[in-house]
Coordinates of C-alpha atoms in Angstrom, one line a residue:
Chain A
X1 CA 88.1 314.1 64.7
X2 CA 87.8 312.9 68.2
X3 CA 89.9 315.6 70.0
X4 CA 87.9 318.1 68.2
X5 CA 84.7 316.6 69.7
X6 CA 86.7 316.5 72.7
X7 CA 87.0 320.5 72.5
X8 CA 83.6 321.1 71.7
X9 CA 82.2 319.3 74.2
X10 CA 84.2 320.7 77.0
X11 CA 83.4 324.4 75.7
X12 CA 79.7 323.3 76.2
X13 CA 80.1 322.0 79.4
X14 CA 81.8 324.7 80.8
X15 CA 79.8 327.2 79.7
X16 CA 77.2 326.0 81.2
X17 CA 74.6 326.0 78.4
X18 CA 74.3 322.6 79.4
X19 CA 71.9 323.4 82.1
X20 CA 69.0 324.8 80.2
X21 CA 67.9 321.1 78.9
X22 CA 69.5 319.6 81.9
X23 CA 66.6 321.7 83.8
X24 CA 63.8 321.4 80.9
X25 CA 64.9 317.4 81.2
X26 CA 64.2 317.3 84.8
X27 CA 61.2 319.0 84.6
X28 CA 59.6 317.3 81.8
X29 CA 60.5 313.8 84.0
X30 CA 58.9 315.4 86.9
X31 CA 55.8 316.1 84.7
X32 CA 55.7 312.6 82.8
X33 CA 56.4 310.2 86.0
X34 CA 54.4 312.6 88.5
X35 CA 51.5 309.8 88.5
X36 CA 52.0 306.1 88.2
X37 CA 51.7 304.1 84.5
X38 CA 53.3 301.2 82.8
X39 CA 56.5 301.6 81.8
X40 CA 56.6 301.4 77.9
X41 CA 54.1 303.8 77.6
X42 CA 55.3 306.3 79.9
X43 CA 59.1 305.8 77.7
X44 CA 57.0 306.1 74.5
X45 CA 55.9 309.6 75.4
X46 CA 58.7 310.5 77.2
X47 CA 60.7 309.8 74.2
X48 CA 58.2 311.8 71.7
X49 CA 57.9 314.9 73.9
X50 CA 61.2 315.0 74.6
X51 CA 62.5 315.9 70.8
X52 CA 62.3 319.3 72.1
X53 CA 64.9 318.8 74.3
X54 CA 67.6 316.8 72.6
X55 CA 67.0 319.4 69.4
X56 CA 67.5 322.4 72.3
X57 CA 70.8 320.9 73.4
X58 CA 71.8 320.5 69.6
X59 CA 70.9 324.3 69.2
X60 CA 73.2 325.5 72.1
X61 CA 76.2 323.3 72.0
X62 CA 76.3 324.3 68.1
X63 CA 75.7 328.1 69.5
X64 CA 78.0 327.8 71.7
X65 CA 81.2 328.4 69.5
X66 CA 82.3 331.6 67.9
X67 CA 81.5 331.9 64.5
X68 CA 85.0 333.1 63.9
X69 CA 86.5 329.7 66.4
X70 CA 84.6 327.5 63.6
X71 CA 87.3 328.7 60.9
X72 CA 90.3 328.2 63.1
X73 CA 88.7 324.5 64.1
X74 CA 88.3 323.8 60.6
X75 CA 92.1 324.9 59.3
X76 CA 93.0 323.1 62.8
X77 CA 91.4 319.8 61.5
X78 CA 92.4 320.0 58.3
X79 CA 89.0 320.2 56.4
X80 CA 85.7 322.0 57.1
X81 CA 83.7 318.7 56.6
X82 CA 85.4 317.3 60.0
X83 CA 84.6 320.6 61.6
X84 CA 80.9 320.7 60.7
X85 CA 80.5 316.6 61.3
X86 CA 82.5 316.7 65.0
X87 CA 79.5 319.3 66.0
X88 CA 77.1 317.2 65.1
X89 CA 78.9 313.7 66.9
X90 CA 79.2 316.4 70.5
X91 CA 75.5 317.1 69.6
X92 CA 74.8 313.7 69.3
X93 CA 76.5 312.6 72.3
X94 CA 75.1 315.1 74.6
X95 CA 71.6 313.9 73.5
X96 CA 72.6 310.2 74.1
X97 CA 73.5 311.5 77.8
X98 CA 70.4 313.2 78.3
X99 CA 68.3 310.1 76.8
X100 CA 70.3 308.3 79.0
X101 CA 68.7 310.0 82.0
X102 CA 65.0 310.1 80.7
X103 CA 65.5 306.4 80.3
X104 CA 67.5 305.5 83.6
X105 CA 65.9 308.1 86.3
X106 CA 62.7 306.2 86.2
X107 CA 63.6 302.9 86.5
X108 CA 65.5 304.3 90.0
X109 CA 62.7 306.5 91.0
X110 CA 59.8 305.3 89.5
X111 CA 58.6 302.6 88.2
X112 CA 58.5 300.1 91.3
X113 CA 60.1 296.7 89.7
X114 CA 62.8 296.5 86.5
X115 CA 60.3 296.8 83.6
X116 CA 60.6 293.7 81.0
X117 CA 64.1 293.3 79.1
X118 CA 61.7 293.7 76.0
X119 CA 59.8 297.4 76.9
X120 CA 63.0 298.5 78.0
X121 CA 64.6 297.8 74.7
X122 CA 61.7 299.3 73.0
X123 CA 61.9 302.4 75.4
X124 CA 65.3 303.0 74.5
X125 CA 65.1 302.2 70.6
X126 CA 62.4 305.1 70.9
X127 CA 64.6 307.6 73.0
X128 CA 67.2 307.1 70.5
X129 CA 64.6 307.6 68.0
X130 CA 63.9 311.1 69.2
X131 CA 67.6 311.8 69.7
X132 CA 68.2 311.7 66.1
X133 CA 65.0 313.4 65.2
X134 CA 66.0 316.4 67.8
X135 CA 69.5 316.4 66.7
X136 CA 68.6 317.0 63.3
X137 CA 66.0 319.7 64.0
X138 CA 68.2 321.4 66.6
X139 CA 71.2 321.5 63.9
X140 CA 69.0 322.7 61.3
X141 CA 67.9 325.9 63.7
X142 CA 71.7 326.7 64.7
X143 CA 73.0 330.0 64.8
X144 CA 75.8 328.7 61.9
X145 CA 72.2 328.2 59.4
X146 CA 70.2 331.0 60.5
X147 CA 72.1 333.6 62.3
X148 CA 69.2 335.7 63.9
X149 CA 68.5 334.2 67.3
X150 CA 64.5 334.7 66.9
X151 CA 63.9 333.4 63.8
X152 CA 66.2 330.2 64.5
X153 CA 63.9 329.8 67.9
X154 CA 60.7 329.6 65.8
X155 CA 61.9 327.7 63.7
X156 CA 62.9 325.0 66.5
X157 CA 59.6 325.2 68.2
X158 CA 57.6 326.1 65.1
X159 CA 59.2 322.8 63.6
X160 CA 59.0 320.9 66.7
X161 CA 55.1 321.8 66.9
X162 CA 54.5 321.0 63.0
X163 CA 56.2 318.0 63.5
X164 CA 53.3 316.6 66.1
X165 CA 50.4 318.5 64.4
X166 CA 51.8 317.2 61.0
X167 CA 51.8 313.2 62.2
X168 CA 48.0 313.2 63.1
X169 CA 47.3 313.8 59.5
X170 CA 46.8 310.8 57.3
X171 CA 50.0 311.0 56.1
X172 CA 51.5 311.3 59.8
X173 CA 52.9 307.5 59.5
X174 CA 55.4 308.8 56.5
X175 CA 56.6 312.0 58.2
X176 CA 58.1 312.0 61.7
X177 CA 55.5 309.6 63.1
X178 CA 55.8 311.1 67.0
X179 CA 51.7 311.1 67.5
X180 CA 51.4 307.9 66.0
X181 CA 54.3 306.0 67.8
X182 CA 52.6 307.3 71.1
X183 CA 49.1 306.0 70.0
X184 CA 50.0 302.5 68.9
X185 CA 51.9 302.1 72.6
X186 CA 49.2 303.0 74.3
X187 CA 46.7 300.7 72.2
X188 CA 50.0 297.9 72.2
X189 CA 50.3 298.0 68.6
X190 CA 53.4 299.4 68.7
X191 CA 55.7 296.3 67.9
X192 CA 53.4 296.4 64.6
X193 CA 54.2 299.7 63.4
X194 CA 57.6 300.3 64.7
X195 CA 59.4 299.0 61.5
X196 CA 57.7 301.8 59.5
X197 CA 57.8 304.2 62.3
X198 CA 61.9 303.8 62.8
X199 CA 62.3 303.7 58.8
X200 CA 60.3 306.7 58.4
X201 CA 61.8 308.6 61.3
X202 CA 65.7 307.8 60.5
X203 CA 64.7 308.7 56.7
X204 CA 63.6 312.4 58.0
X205 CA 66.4 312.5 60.3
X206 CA 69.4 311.5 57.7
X207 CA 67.3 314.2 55.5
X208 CA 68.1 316.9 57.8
X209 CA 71.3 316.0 58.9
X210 CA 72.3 316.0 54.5
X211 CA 70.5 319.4 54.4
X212 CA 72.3 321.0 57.4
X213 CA 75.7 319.2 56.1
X214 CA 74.8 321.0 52.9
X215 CA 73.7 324.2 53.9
X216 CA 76.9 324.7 55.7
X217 CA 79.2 324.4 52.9
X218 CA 78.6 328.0 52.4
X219 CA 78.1 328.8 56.3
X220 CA 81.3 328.7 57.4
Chain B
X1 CA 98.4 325.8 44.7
X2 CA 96.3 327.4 41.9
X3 CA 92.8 329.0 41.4
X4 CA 91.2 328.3 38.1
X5 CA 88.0 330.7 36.9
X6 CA 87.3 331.0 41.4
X7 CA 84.4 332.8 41.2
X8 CA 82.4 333.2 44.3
X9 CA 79.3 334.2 46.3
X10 CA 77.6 333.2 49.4
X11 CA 74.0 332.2 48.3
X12 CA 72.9 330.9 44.7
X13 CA 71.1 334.5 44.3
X14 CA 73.6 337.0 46.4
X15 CA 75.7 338.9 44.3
X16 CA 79.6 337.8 43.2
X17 CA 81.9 339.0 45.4
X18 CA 85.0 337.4 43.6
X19 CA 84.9 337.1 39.7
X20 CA 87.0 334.3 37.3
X21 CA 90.0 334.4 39.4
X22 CA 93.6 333.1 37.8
X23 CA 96.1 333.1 40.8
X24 CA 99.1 331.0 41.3
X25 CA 100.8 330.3 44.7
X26 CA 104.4 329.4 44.2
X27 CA 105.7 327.4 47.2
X28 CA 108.1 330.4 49.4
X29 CA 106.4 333.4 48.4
X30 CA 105.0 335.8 50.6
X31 CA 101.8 337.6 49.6
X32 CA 100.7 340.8 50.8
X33 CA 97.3 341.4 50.0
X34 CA 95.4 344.8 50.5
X35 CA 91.9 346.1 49.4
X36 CA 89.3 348.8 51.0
X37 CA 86.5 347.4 53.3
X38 CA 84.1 344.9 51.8
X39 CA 86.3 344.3 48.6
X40 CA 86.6 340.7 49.6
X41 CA 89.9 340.3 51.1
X42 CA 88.4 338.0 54.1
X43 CA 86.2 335.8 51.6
X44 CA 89.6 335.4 49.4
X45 CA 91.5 333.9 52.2
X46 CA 88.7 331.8 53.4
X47 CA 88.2 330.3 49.8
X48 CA 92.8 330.1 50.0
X49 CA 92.2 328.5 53.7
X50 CA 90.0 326.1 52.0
X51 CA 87.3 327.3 54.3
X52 CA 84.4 327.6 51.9
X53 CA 84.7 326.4 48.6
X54 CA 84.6 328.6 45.4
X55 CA 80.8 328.7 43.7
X56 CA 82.9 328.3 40.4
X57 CA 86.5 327.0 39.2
X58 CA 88.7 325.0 40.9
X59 CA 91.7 325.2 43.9
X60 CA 94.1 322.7 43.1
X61 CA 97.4 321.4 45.3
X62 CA 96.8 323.5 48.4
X63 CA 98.8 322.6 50.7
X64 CA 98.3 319.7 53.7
X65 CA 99.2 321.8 56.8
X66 CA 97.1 325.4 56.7
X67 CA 97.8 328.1 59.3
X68 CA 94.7 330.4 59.9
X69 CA 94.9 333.8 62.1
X70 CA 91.5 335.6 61.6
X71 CA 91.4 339.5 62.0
X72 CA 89.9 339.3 65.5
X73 CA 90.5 336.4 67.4
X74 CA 87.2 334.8 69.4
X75 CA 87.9 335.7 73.3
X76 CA 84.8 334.9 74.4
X77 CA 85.5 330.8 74.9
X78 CA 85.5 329.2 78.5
X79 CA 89.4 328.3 78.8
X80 CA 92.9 329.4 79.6
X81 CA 94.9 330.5 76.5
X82 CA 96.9 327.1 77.5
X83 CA 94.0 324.8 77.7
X84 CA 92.9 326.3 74.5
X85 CA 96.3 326.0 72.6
X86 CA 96.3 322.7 74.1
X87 CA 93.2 321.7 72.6
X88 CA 94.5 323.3 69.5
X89 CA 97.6 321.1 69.1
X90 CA 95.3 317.7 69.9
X91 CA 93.4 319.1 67.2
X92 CA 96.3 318.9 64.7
X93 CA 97.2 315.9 66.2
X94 CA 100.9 317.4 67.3
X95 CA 102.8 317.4 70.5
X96 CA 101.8 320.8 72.8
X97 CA 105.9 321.4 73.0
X98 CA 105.5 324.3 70.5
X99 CA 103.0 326.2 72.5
X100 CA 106.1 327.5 74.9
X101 CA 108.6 327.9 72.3
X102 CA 106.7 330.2 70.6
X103 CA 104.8 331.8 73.0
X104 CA 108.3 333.1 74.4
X105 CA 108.9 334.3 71.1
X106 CA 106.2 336.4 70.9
X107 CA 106.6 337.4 74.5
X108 CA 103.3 335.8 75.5
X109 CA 104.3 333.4 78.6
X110 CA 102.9 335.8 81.3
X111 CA 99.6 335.3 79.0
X112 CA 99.0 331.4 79.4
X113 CA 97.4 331.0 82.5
X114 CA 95.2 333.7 82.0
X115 CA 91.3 332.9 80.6
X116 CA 91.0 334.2 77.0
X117 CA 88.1 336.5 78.5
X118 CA 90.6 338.6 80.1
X119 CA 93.0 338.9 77.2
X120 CA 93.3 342.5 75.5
X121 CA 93.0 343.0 72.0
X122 CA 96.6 342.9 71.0
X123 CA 97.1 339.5 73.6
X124 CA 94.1 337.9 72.1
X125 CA 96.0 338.5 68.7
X126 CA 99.1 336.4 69.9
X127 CA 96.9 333.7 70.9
X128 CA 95.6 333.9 67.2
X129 CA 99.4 333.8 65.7
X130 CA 100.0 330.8 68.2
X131 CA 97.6 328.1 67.2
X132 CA 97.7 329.1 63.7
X133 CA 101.8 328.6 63.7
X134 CA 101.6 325.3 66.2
X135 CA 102.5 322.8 63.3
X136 CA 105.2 324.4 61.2
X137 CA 102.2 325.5 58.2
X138 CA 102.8 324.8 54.5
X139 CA 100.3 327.9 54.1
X140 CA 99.6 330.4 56.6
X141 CA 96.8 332.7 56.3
X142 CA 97.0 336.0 58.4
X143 CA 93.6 338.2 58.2
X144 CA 95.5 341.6 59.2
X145 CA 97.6 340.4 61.9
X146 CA 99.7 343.5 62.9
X147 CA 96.5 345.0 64.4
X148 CA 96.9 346.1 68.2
X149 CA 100.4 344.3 68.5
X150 CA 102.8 345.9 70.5
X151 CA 106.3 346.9 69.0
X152 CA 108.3 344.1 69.8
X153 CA 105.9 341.4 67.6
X154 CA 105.5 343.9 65.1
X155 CA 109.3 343.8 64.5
X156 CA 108.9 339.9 64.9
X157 CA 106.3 338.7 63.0
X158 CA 107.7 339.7 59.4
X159 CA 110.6 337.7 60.6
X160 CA 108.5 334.4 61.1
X161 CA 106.8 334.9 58.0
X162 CA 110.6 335.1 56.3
X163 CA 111.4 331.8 58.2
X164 CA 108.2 330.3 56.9
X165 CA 108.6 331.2 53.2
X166 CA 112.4 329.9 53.5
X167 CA 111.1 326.5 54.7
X168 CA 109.5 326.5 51.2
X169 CA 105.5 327.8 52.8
X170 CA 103.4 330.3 51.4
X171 CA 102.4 333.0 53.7
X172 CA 99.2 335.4 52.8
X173 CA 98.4 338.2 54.8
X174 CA 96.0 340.9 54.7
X175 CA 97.7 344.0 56.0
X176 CA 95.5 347.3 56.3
X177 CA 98.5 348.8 57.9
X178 CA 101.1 348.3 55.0
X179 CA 103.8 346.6 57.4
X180 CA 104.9 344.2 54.6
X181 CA 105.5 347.1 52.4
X182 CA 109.1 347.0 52.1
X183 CA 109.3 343.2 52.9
X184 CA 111.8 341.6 50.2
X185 CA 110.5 340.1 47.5
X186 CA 106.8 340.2 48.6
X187 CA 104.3 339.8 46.1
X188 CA 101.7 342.4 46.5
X189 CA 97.7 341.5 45.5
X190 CA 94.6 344.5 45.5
X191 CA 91.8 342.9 45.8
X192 CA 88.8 345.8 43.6
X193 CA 85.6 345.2 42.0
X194 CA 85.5 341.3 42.6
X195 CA 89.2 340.9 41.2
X196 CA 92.4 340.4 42.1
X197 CA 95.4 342.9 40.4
X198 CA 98.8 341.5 41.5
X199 CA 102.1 343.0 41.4
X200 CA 105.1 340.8 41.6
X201 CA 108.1 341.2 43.4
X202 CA 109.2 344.2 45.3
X203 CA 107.0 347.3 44.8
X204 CA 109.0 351.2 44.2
X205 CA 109.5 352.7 47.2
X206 CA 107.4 356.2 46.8
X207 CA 108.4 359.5 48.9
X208 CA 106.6 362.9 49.5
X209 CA 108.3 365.9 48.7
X210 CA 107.4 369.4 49.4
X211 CA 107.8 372.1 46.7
X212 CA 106.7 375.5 48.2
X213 CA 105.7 377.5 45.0
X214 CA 104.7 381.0 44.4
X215 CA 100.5 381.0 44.1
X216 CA 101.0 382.6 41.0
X217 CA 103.3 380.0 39.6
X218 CA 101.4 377.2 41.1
X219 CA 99.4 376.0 37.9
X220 CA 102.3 375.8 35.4
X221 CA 104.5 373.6 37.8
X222 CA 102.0 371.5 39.1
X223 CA 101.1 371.0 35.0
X224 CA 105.1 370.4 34.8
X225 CA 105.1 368.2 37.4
X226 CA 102.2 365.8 35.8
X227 CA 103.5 366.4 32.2
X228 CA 106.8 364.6 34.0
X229 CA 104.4 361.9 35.3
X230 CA 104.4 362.8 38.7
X231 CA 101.5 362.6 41.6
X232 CA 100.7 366.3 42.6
X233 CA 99.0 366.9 45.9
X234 CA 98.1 370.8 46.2
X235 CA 97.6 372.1 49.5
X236 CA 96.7 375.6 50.5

């Protein structure tokens, strides 16, 4: 399965669909460290806000390959489950580059001394939080699921915006708690609520990723 | 390889495009299969290529190693036709050796440096044979393959699929264009109205004749003619 990651991730790259959320990255980092904070908070919303982003990158780099190139690939690899799970692993490791950035970029630019071992953790337990929440969305919205490029788009960042509005409700701590997790940094209660907030947020992520895995059984 | 009861259909409401399907693919044979537009020649391979699976009945013993050429092969991926056959081989896990061997075969050498956006139709094709015949295939799949290829893989092609089918593989291709008409022993399959009708073996070969008739005379020959059970075509 690894050499057709391999392929897939080399068709993204040199396409250069890649950019897009390279340059929405930047500029969301340019917006979130323009003005000094402390360092856990800043990675708690830098983690929630960028969702968008890792499930963009999901979206393109599943784009990216023919529909007709996904039946050869999955001949090729001997079985259309390995087709439809290596997209998913390039997806995912695209998203763990980008998080990768988001995380490292500030502690070279911003943030004026090496945070504490234990924020830093947190920060990236939260980034990788959001890169299974926007791999998941992103997959959900790709062209192999919904084939008209409009409607996948609102669904990306119709979904991405229900998501948020969704967790200030009541019920916010059992969906994909992104408004919560950013309130309970910012009043330090997060190492309170991050059990539930991890449990509930893998739970919706595994959910999409079996829906999408699914779905595509008759989506070639 | 066999398909019990394969019914099919893309979404739980959509309608059936294949119906309680009872095929059998004996190990050497080579199936021609032919149907107009839309009759579900595509979706039959896909469900052969193990590419979707069927909404209802079962495919049983398909073979490990499945060649698939699709009717138009996707130019518009960011490689060389050797970095793509290359990633094509990893892929399957084989040794790139083949890419050359058959490449020459096909009289595609001059095409491997090139980027697949600059391939023409018919060279885009050969790209399509190529990966889909890297690892010798114990069931190749061809979704109309003759179309756009010059003469020379024309002539070649039914000759690989002969090699194949010796080697004990099962080659299906959709063929529009009738190439494997006359091919020996071909089983023939029409795909109509969500079945599959197959014919077995070689199929007659049919001629046209021309019978210039007095107008006149023209009714009680052509009745003649169909009485004898002949196809009568009347032109003016």
């Amino acid at each position: 399965m690894i050499p057709l990651v391999r392929f897939k991730l080399a068709a993204y790259t040199r396409s250069h669909r890649l950019l897009q959320p390279v340059i929405a990255l930047c500029a969301m980092l340019a917006i979130f460290y323009s003005s000094p904070g402390p360092a856990l908070e800043s990675y708690s919303d830098s983690a929630a806000l960028l969702i968008i982003v890792f499930a963009w990158a999901a979206k393109s780099l599943l784009d990216t390959e023919p529909p007709t190139q996904r039946l050869i690939s999955m001949t090729a690899a001997g079985n259309p489950r390995r087709e439809v799970v290596s997209g998913l692993a390039a997806a995912f490791t695209v998203n763990l580059g980008l998080a990768t950035v988001a995380v490292v970029a500030p502690l070279l630019i911003r943030f004026g001394a090496l945070p504490p071992p234990g924020d830093l953790a947190r920060g990236v337990g939260l980034h990788l939080l959001g890169v299974c929440v926007g791999t998941a969305l992103g997959a959900l919205a790709s062209a192999p699921i919904l084939t008209s490029p409009a409607t996948s788009l609102v669904v990306l960042f119709g979904g991405y915006v229900a998501m948020l509005l969704l967790s200030l409700t009541p019920i916010g701590g059992f969906l994909v708690p992104i408004m919560p997790w950013m309130r309970a940094t910012n009043s330090g209660k997060l190492d309170e609520v991050l059990p539930q907030i991890a449990a509930a947020t893998l739970l919706w992520s595994a959910a999409g990723v079996l829906a999408y895995l699914r779905l595509r059984r008759t989506r070639p | 390889m066999r398909l019990s009861k394969v019914s099919f259909r893309y979404s739980r409401r959509g309608p059936w495009v294949l119906r309680e399907l009872d095929l059998t693919l004996a190990p050497g044979t080579v199936i021609e299969v032919t149907g107009k537009n839309g009759a579900g020649k595509s979706t039959l391979l896909r469900l052969l290529a193990g590419i979707v699976p069927p909404s209802r009945g079962t495919v049983s013993q398909r073979p490990r190693v499945v060649g698939y050429a699709p009717d138009v092969f996707p130019v518009g991926q960011p490689f060389t036709v050797t970095a793509y056959l290359t990633h094509m081989a990893e892929i399957r896990g084989i040794s790139p050796d083949a890419i050359a061997r058959l490449a020459e075969r096909l009289e595609a050498t001059h095409l491997l440096g090139q980027p697949l956006g600059d391939l023409s139709k018919g060279s885009a094709q050969k790209v399509g044979l190529i990966q889909s015949l890297l690892a010798p295939p114990d069931l190749l799949i061809l979704d109309e393959p003759f179309a756009g290829l010059d003469a020379h893989t024309r002539g070649e092609l039914p000759a690989m699929i002969g090699e194949i089918a010796a080697k004990g593989g099962t080659v299906v291709v959709s063929d529009h264009q009738n190439q494997l008409e006359n091919f020996p022993g071909a089983d023939h399959w029409l795909v109509a109205g969500g079945t599959v009708t197959t014919q077995q073996g070689e199929r007659p070969k049919q001629v046209v004749i021309e019978v210039l008739v007095d107008a006149a005379e023209a009714d009680e020959v052509e009745q003649k003619l169909q009485a004898d059970g002949y196809t009568t075509r009347r032109t003016p």
